[in-house]
mmCIF file of C-alpha atoms in Angstrom:
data_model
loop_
_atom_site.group_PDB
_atom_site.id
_atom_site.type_symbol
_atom_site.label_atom_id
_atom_site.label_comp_id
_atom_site.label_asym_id
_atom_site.label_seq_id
_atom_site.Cartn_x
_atom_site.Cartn_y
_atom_site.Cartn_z
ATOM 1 C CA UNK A 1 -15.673 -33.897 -16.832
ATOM 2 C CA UNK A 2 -13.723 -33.717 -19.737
ATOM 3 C CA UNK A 3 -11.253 -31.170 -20.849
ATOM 4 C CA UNK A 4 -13.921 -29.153 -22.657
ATOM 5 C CA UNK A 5 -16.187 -29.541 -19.785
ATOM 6 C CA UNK A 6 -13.523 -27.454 -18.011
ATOM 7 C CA UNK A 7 -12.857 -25.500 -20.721
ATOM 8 C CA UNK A 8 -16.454 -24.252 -20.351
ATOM 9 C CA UNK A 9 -16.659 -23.954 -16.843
ATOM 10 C CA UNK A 10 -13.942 -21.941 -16.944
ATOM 11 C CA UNK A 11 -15.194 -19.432 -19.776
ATOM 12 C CA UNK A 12 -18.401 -19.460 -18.173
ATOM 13 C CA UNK A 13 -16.514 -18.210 -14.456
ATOM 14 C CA UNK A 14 -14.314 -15.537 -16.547
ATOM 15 C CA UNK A 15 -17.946 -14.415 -18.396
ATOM 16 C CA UNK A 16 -19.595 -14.426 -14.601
ATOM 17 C CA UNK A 17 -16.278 -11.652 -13.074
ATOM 18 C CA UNK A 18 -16.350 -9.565 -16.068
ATOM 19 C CA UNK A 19 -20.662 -9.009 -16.143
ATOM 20 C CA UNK A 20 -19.730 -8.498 -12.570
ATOM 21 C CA UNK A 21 -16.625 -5.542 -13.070
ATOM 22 C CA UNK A 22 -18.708 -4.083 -16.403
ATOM 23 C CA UNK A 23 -21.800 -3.494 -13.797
ATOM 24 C CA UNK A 24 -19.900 -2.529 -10.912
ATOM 25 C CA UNK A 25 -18.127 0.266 -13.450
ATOM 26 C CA UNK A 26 -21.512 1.154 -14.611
ATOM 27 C CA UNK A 27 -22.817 2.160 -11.138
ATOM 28 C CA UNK A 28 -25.018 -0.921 -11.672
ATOM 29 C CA UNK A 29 -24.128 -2.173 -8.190
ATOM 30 C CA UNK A 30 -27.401 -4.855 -7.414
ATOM 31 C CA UNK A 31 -25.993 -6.291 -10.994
ATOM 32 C CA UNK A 32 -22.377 -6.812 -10.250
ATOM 33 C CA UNK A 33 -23.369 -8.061 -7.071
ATOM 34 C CA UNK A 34 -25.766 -10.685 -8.424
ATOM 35 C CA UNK A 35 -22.990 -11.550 -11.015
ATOM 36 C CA UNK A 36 -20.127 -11.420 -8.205
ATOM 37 C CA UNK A 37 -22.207 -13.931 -5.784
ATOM 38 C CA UNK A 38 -22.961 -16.408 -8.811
ATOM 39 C CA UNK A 39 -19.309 -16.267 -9.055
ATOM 40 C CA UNK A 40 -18.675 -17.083 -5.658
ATOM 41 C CA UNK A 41 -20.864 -19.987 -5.391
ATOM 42 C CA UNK A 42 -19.579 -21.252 -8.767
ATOM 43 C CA UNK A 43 -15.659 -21.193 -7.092
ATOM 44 C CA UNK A 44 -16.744 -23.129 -3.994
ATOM 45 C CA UNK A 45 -13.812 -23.825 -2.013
ATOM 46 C CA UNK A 46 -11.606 -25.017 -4.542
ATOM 47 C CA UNK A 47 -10.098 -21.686 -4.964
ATOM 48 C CA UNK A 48 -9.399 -19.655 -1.722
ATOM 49 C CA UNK A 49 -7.159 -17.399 -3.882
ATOM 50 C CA UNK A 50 -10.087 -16.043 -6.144
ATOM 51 C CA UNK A 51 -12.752 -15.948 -3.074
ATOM 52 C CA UNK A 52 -10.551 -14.107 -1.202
ATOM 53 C CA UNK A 53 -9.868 -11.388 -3.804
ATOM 54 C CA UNK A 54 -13.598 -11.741 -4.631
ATOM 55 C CA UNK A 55 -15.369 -11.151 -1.356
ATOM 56 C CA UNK A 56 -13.059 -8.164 -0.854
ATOM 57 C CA UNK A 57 -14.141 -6.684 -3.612
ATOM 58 C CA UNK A 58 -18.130 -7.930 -2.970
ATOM 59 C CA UNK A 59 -17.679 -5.870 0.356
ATOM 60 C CA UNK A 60 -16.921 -2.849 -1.480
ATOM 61 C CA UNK A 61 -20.279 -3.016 -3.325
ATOM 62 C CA UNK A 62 -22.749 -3.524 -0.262
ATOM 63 C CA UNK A 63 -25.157 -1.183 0.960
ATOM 64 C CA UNK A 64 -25.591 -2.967 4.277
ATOM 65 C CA UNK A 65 -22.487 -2.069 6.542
ATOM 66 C CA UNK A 66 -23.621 -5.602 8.015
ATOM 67 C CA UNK A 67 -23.344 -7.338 4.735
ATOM 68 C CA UNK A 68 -19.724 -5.503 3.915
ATOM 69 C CA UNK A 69 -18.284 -6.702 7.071
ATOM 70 C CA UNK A 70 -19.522 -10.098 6.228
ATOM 71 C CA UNK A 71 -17.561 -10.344 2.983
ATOM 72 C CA UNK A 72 -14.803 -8.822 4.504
ATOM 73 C CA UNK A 73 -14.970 -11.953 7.004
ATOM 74 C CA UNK A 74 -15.169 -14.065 4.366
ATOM 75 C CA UNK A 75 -11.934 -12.525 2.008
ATOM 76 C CA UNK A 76 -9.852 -12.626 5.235
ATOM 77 C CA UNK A 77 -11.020 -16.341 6.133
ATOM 78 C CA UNK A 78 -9.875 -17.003 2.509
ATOM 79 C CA UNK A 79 -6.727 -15.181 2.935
ATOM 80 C CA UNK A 80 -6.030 -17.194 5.821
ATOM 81 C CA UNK A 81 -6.402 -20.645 4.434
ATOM 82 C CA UNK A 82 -4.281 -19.181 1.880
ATOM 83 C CA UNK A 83 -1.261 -20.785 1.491
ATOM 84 C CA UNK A 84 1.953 -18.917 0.103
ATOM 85 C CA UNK A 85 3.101 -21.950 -2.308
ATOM 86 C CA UNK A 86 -0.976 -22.287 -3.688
ATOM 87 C CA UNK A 87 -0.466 -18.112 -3.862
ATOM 88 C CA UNK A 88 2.672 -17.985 -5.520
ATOM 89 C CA UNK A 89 0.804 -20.428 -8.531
ATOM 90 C CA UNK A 90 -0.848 -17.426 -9.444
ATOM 91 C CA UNK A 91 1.786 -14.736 -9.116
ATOM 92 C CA UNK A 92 5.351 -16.010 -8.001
ATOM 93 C CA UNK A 93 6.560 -12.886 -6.515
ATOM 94 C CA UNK A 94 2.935 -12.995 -4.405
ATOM 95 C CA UNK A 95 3.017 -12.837 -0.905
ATOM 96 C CA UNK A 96 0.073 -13.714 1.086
ATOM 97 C CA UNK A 97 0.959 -11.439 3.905
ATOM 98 C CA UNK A 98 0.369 -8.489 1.755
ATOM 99 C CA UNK A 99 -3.215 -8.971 1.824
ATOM 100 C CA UNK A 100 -3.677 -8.563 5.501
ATOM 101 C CA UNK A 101 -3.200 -4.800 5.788
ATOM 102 C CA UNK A 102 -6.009 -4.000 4.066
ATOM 103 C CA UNK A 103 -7.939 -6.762 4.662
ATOM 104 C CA UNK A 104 -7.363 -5.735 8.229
ATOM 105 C CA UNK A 105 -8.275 -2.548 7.215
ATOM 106 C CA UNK A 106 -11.673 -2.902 5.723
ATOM 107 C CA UNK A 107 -12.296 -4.614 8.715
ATOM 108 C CA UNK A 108 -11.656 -1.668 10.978
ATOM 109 C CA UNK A 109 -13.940 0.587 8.777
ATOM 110 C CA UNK A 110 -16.559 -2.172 8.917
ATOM 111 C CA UNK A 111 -16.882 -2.055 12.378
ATOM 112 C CA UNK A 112 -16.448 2.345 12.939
ATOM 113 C CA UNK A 113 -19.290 2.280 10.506
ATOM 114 C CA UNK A 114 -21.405 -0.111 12.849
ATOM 115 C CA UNK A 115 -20.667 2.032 15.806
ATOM 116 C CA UNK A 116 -17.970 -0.735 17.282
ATOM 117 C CA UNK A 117 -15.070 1.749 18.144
ATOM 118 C CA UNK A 118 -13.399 -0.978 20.099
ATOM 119 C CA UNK A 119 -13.517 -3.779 17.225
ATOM 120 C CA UNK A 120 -12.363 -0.913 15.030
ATOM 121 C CA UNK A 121 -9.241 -0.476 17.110
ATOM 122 C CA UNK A 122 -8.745 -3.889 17.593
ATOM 123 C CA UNK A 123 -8.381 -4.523 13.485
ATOM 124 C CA UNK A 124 -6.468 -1.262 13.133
ATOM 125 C CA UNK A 125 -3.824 -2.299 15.095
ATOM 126 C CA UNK A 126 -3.656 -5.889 13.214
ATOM 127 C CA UNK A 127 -3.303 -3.571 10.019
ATOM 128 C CA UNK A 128 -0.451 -2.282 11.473
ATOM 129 C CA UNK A 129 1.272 -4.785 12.282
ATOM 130 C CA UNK A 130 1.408 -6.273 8.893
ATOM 131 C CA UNK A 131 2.492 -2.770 7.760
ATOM 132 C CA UNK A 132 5.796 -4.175 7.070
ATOM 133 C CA UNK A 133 4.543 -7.015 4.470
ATOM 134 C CA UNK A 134 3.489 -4.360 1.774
ATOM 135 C CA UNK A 135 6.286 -3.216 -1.082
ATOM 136 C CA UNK A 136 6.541 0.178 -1.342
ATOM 137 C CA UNK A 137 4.700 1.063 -4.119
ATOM 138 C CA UNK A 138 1.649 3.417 -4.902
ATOM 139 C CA UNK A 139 -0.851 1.015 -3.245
ATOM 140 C CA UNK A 140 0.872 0.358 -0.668
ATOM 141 C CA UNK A 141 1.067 4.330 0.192
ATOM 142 C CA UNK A 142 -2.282 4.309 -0.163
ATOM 143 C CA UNK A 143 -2.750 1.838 2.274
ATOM 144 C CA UNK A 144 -0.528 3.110 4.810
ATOM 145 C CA UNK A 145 -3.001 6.451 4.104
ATOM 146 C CA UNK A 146 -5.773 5.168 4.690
ATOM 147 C CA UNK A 147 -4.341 3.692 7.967
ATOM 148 C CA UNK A 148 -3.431 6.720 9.185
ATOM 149 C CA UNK A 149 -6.567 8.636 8.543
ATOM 150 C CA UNK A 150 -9.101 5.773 10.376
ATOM 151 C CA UNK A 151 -6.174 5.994 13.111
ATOM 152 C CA UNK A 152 -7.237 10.137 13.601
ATOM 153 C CA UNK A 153 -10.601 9.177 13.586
ATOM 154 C CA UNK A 154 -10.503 6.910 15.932
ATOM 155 C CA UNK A 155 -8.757 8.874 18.797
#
């Protein structure tokens, strides 16, 4: 392929995220998610940084707990093939060890929502042991928050 083959391709993923975002903003959530998973297949494995920032957000527009805990599988399997070199091309002050609190996180929710208190537990405690990886910044309070509040719920 030559370089405006790429060129194209590339357009043509950016056009693909941004239908996607536009419809998830609009409330148009069967739309972003139809845009979102043309995405995804168009990546393919080449980039595990994308897929895994993409199928967290594709679990947030589910209606299926089933189906959210899937993509949540499938941003953390990203996030673990992941390495912190390939993440740092992206972002050089990025560290790939953020990501697992609240990747770990949405996967405790996933499974309180199925009715899997144990699982839940299980992933909590994974989100808090990477804790320590997040800056302390607004998100990261937030996700220390939200830690805390699915830890009350689950007692």
């Amino acid at each position: 392929m030559g370089e405006s083959g790429a060129d194209e391709s590339a357009l043509g993923r950016i056009a693909l995220g941004l239908d996607g975002v536009r419809a998830a903003q609009r409330g148009r959530t069967a739309e972003a998610r139809a845009s979102l998973e043309a995405l995804w297949d168009e990546l393919g494995d080449r980039d595990v940084f994308h897929r895994c920032v993409l199928a967290h957000y594709l679990a947030d527009l589910q209606d299926d707990p089933r189906a959210e805990l899937e993509w949540d599988r499938r941003a953390l399997a990203a996030a673990d093939s992941l390495t912190a070199e390939r993440a740092r091309t992206y972002e050089p002050a990025l560290q790939v060890r953020a990501f697992y609190p609240s990747l770990h996180l949405n996967l405790a929710s996933d499974h309180l929502k199925l009715g899997e208190p144990d699982l839940a537990r299980e992933q909590l405690e994974r989100a808090v042991r990477s804790l320590d990886a997040l800056p302390e910044d607004a998100y990261s309070a937030g996700i220390r928050a939200a830690v805390d509040e699915l830890r009350q719920r689950l007692r």
